mmCIF file with all atom_site columns, C-alpha atoms in Angstrom:
data_model
loop_
_atom_site.group_PDB
_atom_site.id
_atom_site.type_symbol
_atom_site.label_atom_id
_atom_site.label_alt_id
_atom_site.label_comp_id
_atom_site.label_asym_id
_atom_site.label_entity_id
_atom_site.label_seq_id
_atom_site.pdbx_PDB_ins_code
_atom_site.Cartn_x
_atom_site.Cartn_y
_atom_site.Cartn_z
_atom_site.occupancy
_atom_site.B_iso_or_equiv
_atom_site.pdbx_formal_charge
_atom_site.auth_seq_id
_atom_site.auth_comp_id
_atom_site.auth_asym_id
_atom_site.auth_atom_id
_atom_site.pdbx_PDB_model_num
ATOM 1   C CA . ASP A 1 1   ? -49.505 -22.106 13.409  1.00 54.00 ? 1   ASP A CA 1
ATOM 2   C CA . THR A 1 2   ? -50.684 -20.381 10.090  1.00 73.00 ? 2   THR A CA 1
ATOM 3   C CA . GLY A 1 3   ? -52.636 -22.765 8.331   1.00 94.00 ? 3   GLY A CA 1
ATOM 4   C CA . VAL A 1 4   ? -56.322 -22.639 8.364   1.00 97.00 ? 4   VAL A CA 1
ATOM 5   C CA . SER A 1 5   ? -58.250 -22.903 11.250  1.00 97.00 ? 5   SER A CA 1
ATOM 6   C CA . GLN A 1 6   ? -61.830 -24.244 12.193  1.00 98.00 ? 6   GLN A CA 1
ATOM 7   C CA . ASN A 1 7   ? -63.817 -24.466 14.499  1.00 97.00 ? 7   ASN A CA 1
ATOM 8   C CA . PRO A 1 8   ? -65.549 -26.265 16.941  1.00 98.00 ? 8   PRO A CA 1
ATOM 9   C CA . ARG A 1 9   ? -64.195 -29.762 14.707  1.00 97.00 ? 9   ARG A CA 1
ATOM 10  C CA . HIS A 1 10  ? -66.763 -31.845 15.836  1.00 98.00 ? 10  HIS A CA 1
ATOM 11  C CA . LYS A 1 11  ? -70.466 -30.572 16.346  1.00 98.00 ? 11  LYS A CA 1
ATOM 12  C CA . ILE A 1 12  ? -73.734 -32.919 17.512  1.00 98.00 ? 12  ILE A CA 1
ATOM 13  C CA . THR A 1 13  ? -77.068 -30.782 17.309  1.00 98.00 ? 13  THR A CA 1
ATOM 14  C CA . LYS A 1 14  ? -80.296 -31.786 18.064  1.00 98.00 ? 14  LYS A CA 1
ATOM 15  C CA . ARG A 1 15  ? -82.560 -31.713 14.593  1.00 98.00 ? 15  ARG A CA 1
ATOM 16  C CA . GLY A 1 16  ? -83.932 -28.468 13.527  1.00 98.00 ? 16  GLY A CA 1
ATOM 17  C CA . GLN A 1 17  ? -81.604 -26.033 15.848  1.00 98.00 ? 17  GLN A CA 1
ATOM 18  C CA . ASN A 1 18  ? -78.946 -23.891 13.990  1.00 98.00 ? 18  ASN A CA 1
ATOM 19  C CA . VAL A 1 19  ? -75.940 -23.838 13.591  1.00 98.00 ? 19  VAL A CA 1
ATOM 20  C CA . THR A 1 20  ? -72.891 -21.760 12.712  1.00 98.00 ? 20  THR A CA 1
ATOM 21  C CA . PHE A 1 21  ? -69.563 -23.010 11.702  1.00 98.00 ? 21  PHE A CA 1
ATOM 22  C CA . ARG A 1 22  ? -66.358 -20.593 11.359  1.00 98.00 ? 22  ARG A CA 1
ATOM 23  C CA . CYS A 1 23  ? -63.385 -20.531 9.559   1.00 98.00 ? 23  CYS A CA 1
ATOM 24  C CA . ASP A 1 24  ? -60.035 -18.367 9.627   1.00 97.00 ? 24  ASP A CA 1
ATOM 25  C CA . PRO A 1 25  ? -57.563 -18.879 6.509   1.00 97.00 ? 25  PRO A CA 1
ATOM 26  C CA . ILE A 1 26  ? -54.105 -18.357 5.705   1.00 95.00 ? 26  ILE A CA 1
ATOM 27  C CA . SER A 1 27  ? -53.487 -13.946 6.002   1.00 92.00 ? 27  SER A CA 1
ATOM 28  C CA . GLU A 1 28  ? -53.812 -12.453 3.010   1.00 86.00 ? 28  GLU A CA 1
ATOM 29  C CA . HIS A 1 29  ? -55.390 -15.487 0.808   1.00 93.00 ? 29  HIS A CA 1
ATOM 30  C CA . ASN A 1 30  ? -58.349 -13.345 -0.891  1.00 94.00 ? 30  ASN A CA 1
ATOM 31  C CA . ARG A 1 31  ? -60.244 -16.855 -1.753  1.00 95.00 ? 31  ARG A CA 1
ATOM 32  C CA . LEU A 1 32  ? -62.356 -18.862 0.352   1.00 97.00 ? 32  LEU A CA 1
ATOM 33  C CA . TYR A 1 33  ? -63.689 -21.472 -0.488  1.00 97.00 ? 33  TYR A CA 1
ATOM 34  C CA . TRP A 1 34  ? -66.811 -23.818 1.409   1.00 98.00 ? 34  TRP A CA 1
ATOM 35  C CA . TYR A 1 35  ? -66.784 -27.649 0.688   1.00 98.00 ? 35  TYR A CA 1
ATOM 36  C CA . ARG A 1 36  ? -69.282 -30.620 2.636   1.00 97.00 ? 36  ARG A CA 1
ATOM 37  C CA . GLN A 1 37  ? -68.102 -33.658 2.349   1.00 97.00 ? 37  GLN A CA 1
ATOM 38  C CA . THR A 1 38  ? -69.870 -36.889 3.254   1.00 96.00 ? 38  THR A CA 1
ATOM 39  C CA . LEU A 1 39  ? -68.436 -40.901 2.868   1.00 93.00 ? 39  LEU A CA 1
ATOM 40  C CA . GLY A 1 40  ? -66.830 -41.776 0.047   1.00 91.00 ? 40  GLY A CA 1
ATOM 41  C CA . GLN A 1 41  ? -67.447 -38.312 -1.370  1.00 93.00 ? 41  GLN A CA 1
ATOM 42  C CA . GLY A 1 42  ? -65.686 -36.437 -3.105  1.00 95.00 ? 42  GLY A CA 1
ATOM 43  C CA . PRO A 1 43  ? -65.602 -32.270 -1.620  1.00 97.00 ? 43  PRO A CA 1
ATOM 44  C CA . GLU A 1 44  ? -69.268 -30.995 -3.067  1.00 96.00 ? 44  GLU A CA 1
ATOM 45  C CA . PHE A 1 45  ? -68.253 -27.049 -3.155  1.00 96.00 ? 45  PHE A CA 1
ATOM 46  C CA . LEU A 1 46  ? -70.930 -24.495 -1.763  1.00 96.00 ? 46  LEU A CA 1
ATOM 47  C CA . THR A 1 47  ? -69.515 -21.287 -1.592  1.00 96.00 ? 47  THR A CA 1
ATOM 48  C CA . TYR A 1 48  ? -66.318 -19.413 -2.475  1.00 96.00 ? 48  TYR A CA 1
ATOM 49  C CA . PHE A 1 49  ? -65.277 -16.034 -1.748  1.00 96.00 ? 49  PHE A CA 1
ATOM 50  C CA . GLN A 1 50  ? -62.921 -13.295 -2.880  1.00 94.00 ? 50  GLN A CA 1
ATOM 51  C CA . ASN A 1 51  ? -62.517 -11.302 -0.111  1.00 94.00 ? 51  ASN A CA 1
ATOM 52  C CA . GLU A 1 52  ? -65.738 -10.174 1.574   1.00 93.00 ? 52  GLU A CA 1
ATOM 53  C CA . ALA A 1 53  ? -67.685 -10.496 -1.881  1.00 94.00 ? 53  ALA A CA 1
ATOM 54  C CA . GLN A 1 54  ? -68.978 -13.612 -2.651  1.00 93.00 ? 54  GLN A CA 1
ATOM 55  C CA . LEU A 1 55  ? -68.984 -15.382 -5.981  1.00 93.00 ? 55  LEU A CA 1
ATOM 56  C CA . GLU A 1 56  ? -71.425 -18.125 -6.375  1.00 92.00 ? 56  GLU A CA 1
ATOM 57  C CA . LYS A 1 57  ? -73.139 -20.267 -4.310  1.00 92.00 ? 57  LYS A CA 1
ATOM 58  C CA . SER A 1 58  ? -73.620 -24.097 -5.334  1.00 91.00 ? 58  SER A CA 1
ATOM 59  C CA . ARG A 1 59  ? -77.214 -24.638 -6.421  1.00 85.00 ? 59  ARG A CA 1
ATOM 60  C CA . LEU A 1 60  ? -78.148 -27.479 -4.559  1.00 76.00 ? 60  LEU A CA 1
ATOM 61  C CA . LEU A 1 61  ? -77.590 -25.563 -1.596  1.00 78.00 ? 61  LEU A CA 1
ATOM 62  C CA . SER A 1 62  ? -80.853 -24.886 0.052   1.00 83.00 ? 62  SER A CA 1
ATOM 63  C CA . ASP A 1 63  ? -81.998 -21.736 1.589   1.00 91.00 ? 63  ASP A CA 1
ATOM 64  C CA . ARG A 1 64  ? -81.574 -22.741 4.981   1.00 95.00 ? 64  ARG A CA 1
ATOM 65  C CA . PHE A 1 65  ? -77.650 -22.284 4.110   1.00 95.00 ? 65  PHE A CA 1
ATOM 66  C CA . SER A 1 66  ? -75.878 -18.688 3.772   1.00 95.00 ? 66  SER A CA 1
ATOM 67  C CA . ALA A 1 67  ? -71.826 -17.938 4.635   1.00 96.00 ? 67  ALA A CA 1
ATOM 68  C CA . GLU A 1 68  ? -70.035 -14.908 5.122   1.00 95.00 ? 68  GLU A CA 1
ATOM 69  C CA . ARG A 1 69  ? -66.871 -13.265 5.052   1.00 96.00 ? 69  ARG A CA 1
ATOM 70  C CA . PRO A 1 70  ? -67.239 -9.657  6.456   1.00 92.00 ? 70  PRO A CA 1
ATOM 71  C CA . LYS A 1 71  ? -63.935 -7.673  5.675   1.00 87.00 ? 71  LYS A CA 1
ATOM 72  C CA . GLY A 1 72  ? -62.377 -10.251 3.522   1.00 86.00 ? 72  GLY A CA 1
ATOM 73  C CA . SER A 1 73  ? -61.172 -11.901 6.427   1.00 92.00 ? 73  SER A CA 1
ATOM 74  C CA . PHE A 1 74  ? -62.678 -15.089 8.527   1.00 96.00 ? 74  PHE A CA 1
ATOM 75  C CA . SER A 1 75  ? -66.075 -16.889 7.408   1.00 98.00 ? 75  SER A CA 1
ATOM 76  C CA . THR A 1 76  ? -69.200 -17.917 8.951   1.00 98.00 ? 76  THR A CA 1
ATOM 77  C CA . LEU A 1 77  ? -71.514 -21.040 7.406   1.00 97.00 ? 77  LEU A CA 1
ATOM 78  C CA . GLU A 1 78  ? -74.778 -21.099 8.553   1.00 97.00 ? 78  GLU A CA 1
ATOM 79  C CA . ILE A 1 79  ? -77.075 -23.873 8.490   1.00 97.00 ? 79  ILE A CA 1
ATOM 80  C CA . GLN A 1 80  ? -80.931 -22.767 9.748   1.00 97.00 ? 80  GLN A CA 1
ATOM 81  C CA . ARG A 1 81  ? -82.979 -25.380 10.911  1.00 97.00 ? 81  ARG A CA 1
ATOM 82  C CA . THR A 1 82  ? -80.955 -28.412 10.588  1.00 97.00 ? 82  THR A CA 1
ATOM 83  C CA . GLU A 1 83  ? -81.716 -31.694 9.084   1.00 96.00 ? 83  GLU A CA 1
ATOM 84  C CA . GLN A 1 84  ? -80.540 -35.246 9.679   1.00 96.00 ? 84  GLN A CA 1
ATOM 85  C CA . GLY A 1 85  ? -79.537 -34.909 5.887   1.00 95.00 ? 85  GLY A CA 1
ATOM 86  C CA . ASP A 1 86  ? -76.953 -32.128 6.844   1.00 96.00 ? 86  ASP A CA 1
ATOM 87  C CA . SER A 1 87  ? -74.883 -34.786 8.907   1.00 98.00 ? 87  SER A CA 1
ATOM 88  C CA . ALA A 1 88  ? -71.403 -34.322 6.934   1.00 97.00 ? 88  ALA A CA 1
ATOM 89  C CA . MET A 1 89  ? -67.588 -32.913 7.047   1.00 98.00 ? 89  MET A CA 1
ATOM 90  C CA . TYR A 1 90  ? -67.463 -28.716 6.312   1.00 98.00 ? 90  TYR A CA 1
ATOM 91  C CA . LEU A 1 91  ? -64.486 -28.087 4.735   1.00 98.00 ? 91  LEU A CA 1
ATOM 92  C CA . CYS A 1 92  ? -62.454 -25.109 4.391   1.00 98.00 ? 92  CYS A CA 1
ATOM 93  C CA . ALA A 1 93  ? -60.206 -23.863 1.779   1.00 98.00 ? 93  ALA A CA 1
ATOM 94  C CA . SER A 1 94  ? -58.412 -20.263 1.405   1.00 97.00 ? 94  SER A CA 1
ATOM 95  C CA . SER A 1 95  ? -55.908 -19.502 -1.236  1.00 95.00 ? 95  SER A CA 1
ATOM 96  C CA . SER A 1 96  ? -54.157 -17.045 -3.048  1.00 88.00 ? 96  SER A CA 1
ATOM 97  C CA . ILE A 1 97  ? -53.034 -17.171 -6.504  1.00 83.00 ? 97  ILE A CA 1
ATOM 98  C CA . ALA A 1 98  ? -53.440 -21.232 -6.898  1.00 85.00 ? 98  ALA A CA 1
ATOM 99  C CA . GLU A 1 99  ? -53.251 -23.925 -4.374  1.00 93.00 ? 99  GLU A CA 1
ATOM 100 C CA . ALA A 1 100 ? -56.050 -23.918 -1.436  1.00 95.00 ? 100 ALA A CA 1
ATOM 101 C CA . PHE A 1 101 ? -54.879 -25.285 1.594   1.00 97.00 ? 101 PHE A CA 1
ATOM 102 C CA . PHE A 1 102 ? -57.716 -26.471 3.744   1.00 98.00 ? 102 PHE A CA 1
ATOM 103 C CA . GLY A 1 103 ? -58.403 -26.351 7.409   1.00 98.00 ? 103 GLY A CA 1
ATOM 104 C CA . GLN A 1 104 ? -58.981 -29.517 9.763   1.00 97.00 ? 104 GLN A CA 1
ATOM 105 C CA . GLY A 1 105 ? -62.815 -29.992 8.621   1.00 98.00 ? 105 GLY A CA 1
ATOM 106 C CA . THR A 1 106 ? -65.642 -29.599 11.346  1.00 98.00 ? 106 THR A CA 1
ATOM 107 C CA . ARG A 1 107 ? -67.740 -32.971 11.481  1.00 98.00 ? 107 ARG A CA 1
ATOM 108 C CA . LEU A 1 108 ? -71.195 -32.025 11.753  1.00 98.00 ? 108 LEU A CA 1
ATOM 109 C CA . THR A 1 109 ? -73.812 -34.910 13.521  1.00 98.00 ? 109 THR A CA 1
ATOM 110 C CA . VAL A 1 110 ? -77.237 -33.995 13.014  1.00 98.00 ? 110 VAL A CA 1
ATOM 111 C CA . VAL A 1 111 ? -79.606 -36.875 16.252  1.00 97.00 ? 111 VAL A CA 1
ATOM 112 C CA . GLN B 2 1   ? -69.669 -35.090 -18.727 1.00 73.00 ? 1   GLN B CA 1
ATOM 113 C CA . LYS B 2 2   ? -68.490 -34.468 -15.180 1.00 82.00 ? 2   LYS B CA 1
ATOM 114 C CA . GLU B 2 3   ? -66.542 -31.782 -14.468 1.00 91.00 ? 3   GLU B CA 1
ATOM 115 C CA . VAL B 2 4   ? -64.026 -33.899 -12.652 1.00 95.00 ? 4   VAL B CA 1
ATOM 116 C CA . GLU B 2 5   ? -64.168 -38.057 -13.514 1.00 95.00 ? 5   GLU B CA 1
ATOM 117 C CA . GLN B 2 6   ? -62.046 -39.799 -11.521 1.00 95.00 ? 6   GLN B CA 1
ATOM 118 C CA . ASN B 2 7   ? -61.888 -44.331 -10.788 1.00 90.00 ? 7   ASN B CA 1
ATOM 119 C CA . SER B 2 8   ? -62.809 -44.746 -7.285  1.00 88.00 ? 8   SER B CA 1
ATOM 120 C CA . GLY B 2 9   ? -61.377 -47.869 -7.031  1.00 88.00 ? 9   GLY B CA 1
ATOM 121 C CA . PRO B 2 10  ? -60.087 -49.084 -4.635  1.00 94.00 ? 10  PRO B CA 1
ATOM 122 C CA . LEU B 2 11  ? -57.003 -49.512 -7.025  1.00 96.00 ? 11  LEU B CA 1
ATOM 123 C CA . SER B 2 12  ? -54.454 -52.141 -4.999  1.00 97.00 ? 12  SER B CA 1
ATOM 124 C CA . VAL B 2 13  ? -50.283 -51.715 -5.760  1.00 97.00 ? 13  VAL B CA 1
ATOM 125 C CA . PRO B 2 14  ? -47.741 -54.248 -4.470  1.00 98.00 ? 14  PRO B CA 1
ATOM 126 C CA . GLU B 2 15  ? -45.718 -52.055 -1.983  1.00 98.00 ? 15  GLU B CA 1
ATOM 127 C CA . GLY B 2 16  ? -42.033 -50.796 -3.980  1.00 98.00 ? 16  GLY B CA 1
ATOM 128 C CA . ALA B 2 17  ? -44.682 -50.483 -7.639  1.00 98.00 ? 17  ALA B CA 1
ATOM 129 C CA . ILE B 2 18  ? -45.843 -47.857 -9.451  1.00 98.00 ? 18  ILE B CA 1
ATOM 130 C CA . ALA B 2 19  ? -49.037 -46.333 -8.093  1.00 98.00 ? 19  ALA B CA 1
ATOM 131 C CA . SER B 2 20  ? -51.598 -44.866 -12.189 1.00 97.00 ? 20  SER B CA 1
ATOM 132 C CA . LEU B 2 21  ? -54.660 -42.484 -10.513 1.00 98.00 ? 21  LEU B CA 1
ATOM 133 C CA . ASN B 2 22  ? -55.614 -40.197 -13.562 1.00 97.00 ? 22  ASN B CA 1
ATOM 134 C CA . CYS B 2 23  ? -58.599 -38.585 -14.078 1.00 96.00 ? 23  CYS B CA 1
ATOM 135 C CA . THR B 2 24  ? -60.311 -36.410 -16.806 1.00 96.00 ? 24  THR B CA 1
ATOM 136 C CA . TYR B 2 25  ? -62.280 -33.198 -17.127 1.00 95.00 ? 25  TYR B CA 1
ATOM 137 C CA . SER B 2 26  ? -64.447 -31.283 -18.826 1.00 93.00 ? 26  SER B CA 1
ATOM 138 C CA . ASP B 2 27  ? -64.558 -28.235 -20.757 1.00 88.00 ? 27  ASP B CA 1
ATOM 139 C CA . ARG B 2 28  ? -65.419 -26.017 -18.325 1.00 87.00 ? 28  ARG B CA 1
ATOM 140 C CA . VAL B 2 29  ? -62.414 -27.086 -16.095 1.00 88.00 ? 29  VAL B CA 1
ATOM 141 C CA . SER B 2 30  ? -59.288 -25.887 -18.180 1.00 75.00 ? 30  SER B CA 1
ATOM 142 C CA . GLN B 2 31  ? -57.358 -23.701 -15.690 1.00 78.00 ? 31  GLN B CA 1
ATOM 143 C CA . SER B 2 32  ? -54.821 -25.233 -12.712 1.00 92.00 ? 32  SER B CA 1
ATOM 144 C CA . PHE B 2 33  ? -55.008 -29.252 -11.677 1.00 96.00 ? 33  PHE B CA 1
ATOM 145 C CA . PHE B 2 34  ? -54.422 -30.075 -8.570  1.00 97.00 ? 34  PHE B CA 1
ATOM 146 C CA . TRP B 2 35  ? -54.001 -33.609 -6.113  1.00 98.00 ? 35  TRP B CA 1
ATOM 147 C CA . TYR B 2 36  ? -54.898 -34.051 -2.843  1.00 98.00 ? 36  TYR B CA 1
ATOM 148 C CA . ARG B 2 37  ? -54.425 -36.330 -0.628  1.00 98.00 ? 37  ARG B CA 1
ATOM 149 C CA . GLN B 2 38  ? -56.695 -38.382 2.105   1.00 98.00 ? 38  GLN B CA 1
ATOM 150 C CA . TYR B 2 39  ? -56.618 -40.003 5.227   1.00 97.00 ? 39  TYR B CA 1
ATOM 151 C CA . SER B 2 40  ? -59.895 -41.215 6.758   1.00 95.00 ? 40  SER B CA 1
ATOM 152 C CA . GLY B 2 41  ? -61.109 -38.735 8.152   1.00 93.00 ? 41  GLY B CA 1
ATOM 153 C CA . LYS B 2 42  ? -58.863 -36.389 7.973   1.00 95.00 ? 42  LYS B CA 1
ATOM 154 C CA . SER B 2 43  ? -58.968 -33.263 5.437   1.00 97.00 ? 43  SER B CA 1
ATOM 155 C CA . PRO B 2 44  ? -57.275 -33.148 2.394   1.00 98.00 ? 44  PRO B CA 1
ATOM 156 C CA . GLU B 2 45  ? -53.734 -32.288 2.468   1.00 97.00 ? 45  GLU B CA 1
ATOM 157 C CA . LEU B 2 46  ? -52.278 -30.730 -1.345  1.00 97.00 ? 46  LEU B CA 1
ATOM 158 C CA . ILE B 2 47  ? -49.690 -33.054 -2.774  1.00 97.00 ? 47  ILE B CA 1
ATOM 159 C CA . MET B 2 48  ? -49.165 -31.817 -6.224  1.00 96.00 ? 48  MET B CA 1
ATOM 160 C CA . SER B 2 49  ? -50.053 -28.587 -8.437  1.00 96.00 ? 49  SER B CA 1
ATOM 161 C CA . ILE B 2 50  ? -49.409 -28.675 -12.063 1.00 96.00 ? 50  ILE B CA 1
ATOM 162 C CA . TYR B 2 51  ? -50.507 -25.846 -14.574 1.00 94.00 ? 51  TYR B CA 1
ATOM 163 C CA . SER B 2 52  ? -49.051 -26.850 -17.901 1.00 93.00 ? 52  SER B CA 1
ATOM 164 C CA . ASN B 2 53  ? -48.725 -29.455 -20.058 1.00 95.00 ? 53  ASN B CA 1
ATOM 165 C CA . GLY B 2 54  ? -46.053 -32.636 -19.604 1.00 95.00 ? 54  GLY B CA 1
ATOM 166 C CA . ASP B 2 55  ? -44.847 -33.842 -16.421 1.00 96.00 ? 55  ASP B CA 1
ATOM 167 C CA . LYS B 2 56  ? -43.971 -32.058 -12.540 1.00 97.00 ? 56  LYS B CA 1
ATOM 168 C CA . GLU B 2 57  ? -41.748 -34.628 -10.842 1.00 97.00 ? 57  GLU B CA 1
ATOM 169 C CA . ASP B 2 58  ? -41.407 -33.652 -6.450  1.00 96.00 ? 58  ASP B CA 1
ATOM 170 C CA . GLY B 2 59  ? -39.661 -36.592 -4.925  1.00 97.00 ? 59  GLY B CA 1
ATOM 171 C CA . ARG B 2 60  ? -41.915 -39.560 -4.655  1.00 98.00 ? 60  ARG B CA 1
ATOM 172 C CA . PHE B 2 61  ? -44.436 -38.122 -6.989  1.00 98.00 ? 61  PHE B CA 1
ATOM 173 C CA . THR B 2 62  ? -44.922 -37.174 -10.999 1.00 98.00 ? 62  THR B CA 1
ATOM 174 C CA . ALA B 2 63  ? -47.936 -35.765 -12.156 1.00 98.00 ? 63  ALA B CA 1
ATOM 175 C CA . GLN B 2 64  ? -49.343 -35.261 -15.743 1.00 97.00 ? 64  GLN B CA 1
ATOM 176 C CA . LEU B 2 65  ? -51.188 -33.823 -17.631 1.00 96.00 ? 65  LEU B CA 1
ATOM 177 C CA . ASN B 2 66  ? -52.798 -33.489 -21.148 1.00 95.00 ? 66  ASN B CA 1
ATOM 178 C CA . LYS B 2 67  ? -54.822 -30.575 -21.984 1.00 93.00 ? 67  LYS B CA 1
ATOM 179 C CA . ALA B 2 68  ? -55.724 -32.711 -25.831 1.00 93.00 ? 68  ALA B CA 1
ATOM 180 C CA . SER B 2 69  ? -56.836 -34.803 -24.638 1.00 93.00 ? 69  SER B CA 1
ATOM 181 C CA . GLN B 2 70  ? -57.999 -33.804 -21.187 1.00 94.00 ? 70  GLN B CA 1
ATOM 182 C CA . TYR B 2 71  ? -56.542 -35.536 -18.536 1.00 94.00 ? 71  TYR B CA 1
ATOM 183 C CA . VAL B 2 72  ? -54.311 -35.846 -14.733 1.00 97.00 ? 72  VAL B CA 1
ATOM 184 C CA . SER B 2 73  ? -52.651 -38.727 -14.106 1.00 97.00 ? 73  SER B CA 1
ATOM 185 C CA . LEU B 2 74  ? -50.399 -38.835 -10.728 1.00 98.00 ? 74  LEU B CA 1
ATOM 186 C CA . LEU B 2 75  ? -47.545 -41.160 -10.977 1.00 98.00 ? 75  LEU B CA 1
ATOM 187 C CA . ILE B 2 76  ? -46.857 -43.138 -6.990  1.00 98.00 ? 76  ILE B CA 1
ATOM 188 C CA . ARG B 2 77  ? -42.800 -44.255 -7.109  1.00 98.00 ? 77  ARG B CA 1
ATOM 189 C CA . ASP B 2 78  ? -41.695 -47.398 -4.703  1.00 98.00 ? 78  ASP B CA 1
ATOM 190 C CA . SER B 2 79  ? -45.508 -47.138 -3.063  1.00 98.00 ? 79  SER B CA 1
ATOM 191 C CA . GLN B 2 80  ? -45.029 -47.285 0.398   1.00 97.00 ? 80  GLN B CA 1
ATOM 192 C CA . PRO B 2 81  ? -47.392 -48.645 3.270   1.00 96.00 ? 81  PRO B CA 1
ATOM 193 C CA . SER B 2 82  ? -48.451 -44.581 4.300   1.00 97.00 ? 82  SER B CA 1
ATOM 194 C CA . ASP B 2 83  ? -49.108 -43.589 0.885   1.00 98.00 ? 83  ASP B CA 1
ATOM 195 C CA . SER B 2 84  ? -52.713 -46.201 1.217   1.00 98.00 ? 84  SER B CA 1
ATOM 196 C CA . ALA B 2 85  ? -54.643 -43.000 0.644   1.00 98.00 ? 85  ALA B CA 1
ATOM 197 C CA . THR B 2 86  ? -58.352 -41.505 -1.021  1.00 98.00 ? 86  THR B CA 1
ATOM 198 C CA . TYR B 2 87  ? -56.474 -39.090 -3.797  1.00 98.00 ? 87  TYR B CA 1
ATOM 199 C CA . LEU B 2 88  ? -58.859 -36.198 -4.548  1.00 98.00 ? 88  LEU B CA 1
ATOM 200 C CA . CYS B 2 89  ? -58.246 -34.593 -8.262  1.00 97.00 ? 89  CYS B CA 1
ATOM 201 C CA . ALA B 2 90  ? -59.307 -31.525 -8.345  1.00 97.00 ? 90  ALA B CA 1
ATOM 202 C CA . GLY B 2 91  ? -59.658 -28.661 -11.402 1.00 95.00 ? 91  GLY B CA 1
ATOM 203 C CA . LYS B 2 92  ? -59.976 -24.948 -11.401 1.00 93.00 ? 92  LYS B CA 1
ATOM 204 C CA . ASN B 2 93  ? -62.271 -23.286 -14.035 1.00 89.00 ? 93  ASN B CA 1
ATOM 205 C CA . ARG B 2 94  ? -61.495 -19.671 -15.112 1.00 87.00 ? 94  ARG B CA 1
ATOM 206 C CA . ASP B 2 95  ? -63.642 -18.178 -12.376 1.00 88.00 ? 95  ASP B CA 1
ATOM 207 C CA . ASP B 2 96  ? -61.357 -20.081 -10.116 1.00 90.00 ? 96  ASP B CA 1
ATOM 208 C CA . LYS B 2 97  ? -64.068 -21.901 -8.506  1.00 92.00 ? 97  LYS B CA 1
ATOM 209 C CA . ILE B 2 98  ? -61.926 -24.996 -7.970  1.00 94.00 ? 98  ILE B CA 1
ATOM 210 C CA . ILE B 2 99  ? -63.984 -28.489 -7.867  1.00 95.00 ? 99  ILE B CA 1
ATOM 211 C CA . PHE B 2 100 ? -63.204 -31.947 -6.929  1.00 96.00 ? 100 PHE B CA 1
ATOM 212 C CA . GLY B 2 101 ? -63.426 -35.691 -8.246  1.00 96.00 ? 101 GLY B CA 1
ATOM 213 C CA . LYS B 2 102 ? -65.402 -38.396 -6.157  1.00 95.00 ? 102 LYS B CA 1
ATOM 214 C CA . GLY B 2 103 ? -61.684 -39.439 -5.516  1.00 97.00 ? 103 GLY B CA 1
ATOM 215 C CA . THR B 2 104 ? -59.890 -42.981 -5.692  1.00 97.00 ? 104 THR B CA 1
ATOM 216 C CA . ARG B 2 105 ? -58.643 -44.933 -3.272  1.00 97.00 ? 105 ARG B CA 1
ATOM 217 C CA . LEU B 2 106 ? -55.514 -46.653 -3.136  1.00 98.00 ? 106 LEU B CA 1
ATOM 218 C CA . HIS B 2 107 ? -54.960 -49.193 -1.359  1.00 97.00 ? 107 HIS B CA 1
ATOM 219 C CA . ILE B 2 108 ? -50.684 -50.646 -1.149  1.00 97.00 ? 108 ILE B CA 1
ATOM 220 C CA . LEU B 2 109 ? -50.359 -54.144 -0.137  1.00 96.00 ? 109 LEU B CA 1
ATOM 221 C CA . PRO B 2 110 ? -47.823 -54.884 1.877   1.00 92.00 ? 110 PRO B CA 1
#
């Protein structure tokens, strides 16, 4: 499978715990995007990378959110001290020049 | 003005008819435009991309871009029940950031 891969697919965590999600992009795609999506809404931009450089982080994101893309390959998104409002689908997409393709997403439930 | 705007719907279309989905965008989004289809509980799937003024056809789908009026549309001909989904309009800015609208829910009525 050469598509975008996200792990885990589902995560249930207790409020206050830290969680980390992983995204493996399509090979040789230099751009990688993270989005958050809640029911009835479109994907909300979180951050994106060109290779290992983080180009922008949404001003809506608190300091509890951090993302990395070491060596310009896979990326991780960490949420510290999770809150119930963090419950959402977290989507990763990668692109080369033009179109972006999404992974299956990670559904986070904070209880 | 939001960067990418869509009517949330739902849009109900009889089976076999043409479904027309519309999207407007701001000056901050001016490069490439995309339509994604998203089934409930699934991730978005790219169905069309368009980069220049005019129409682009792919099977039953036609994307239309009008840069002067700042709108993008998607036409689905011969609508099928399997076309029932949320359709997301997205655009890239000059920094290659991809921005999405809220999506339009489409219901194809058998």
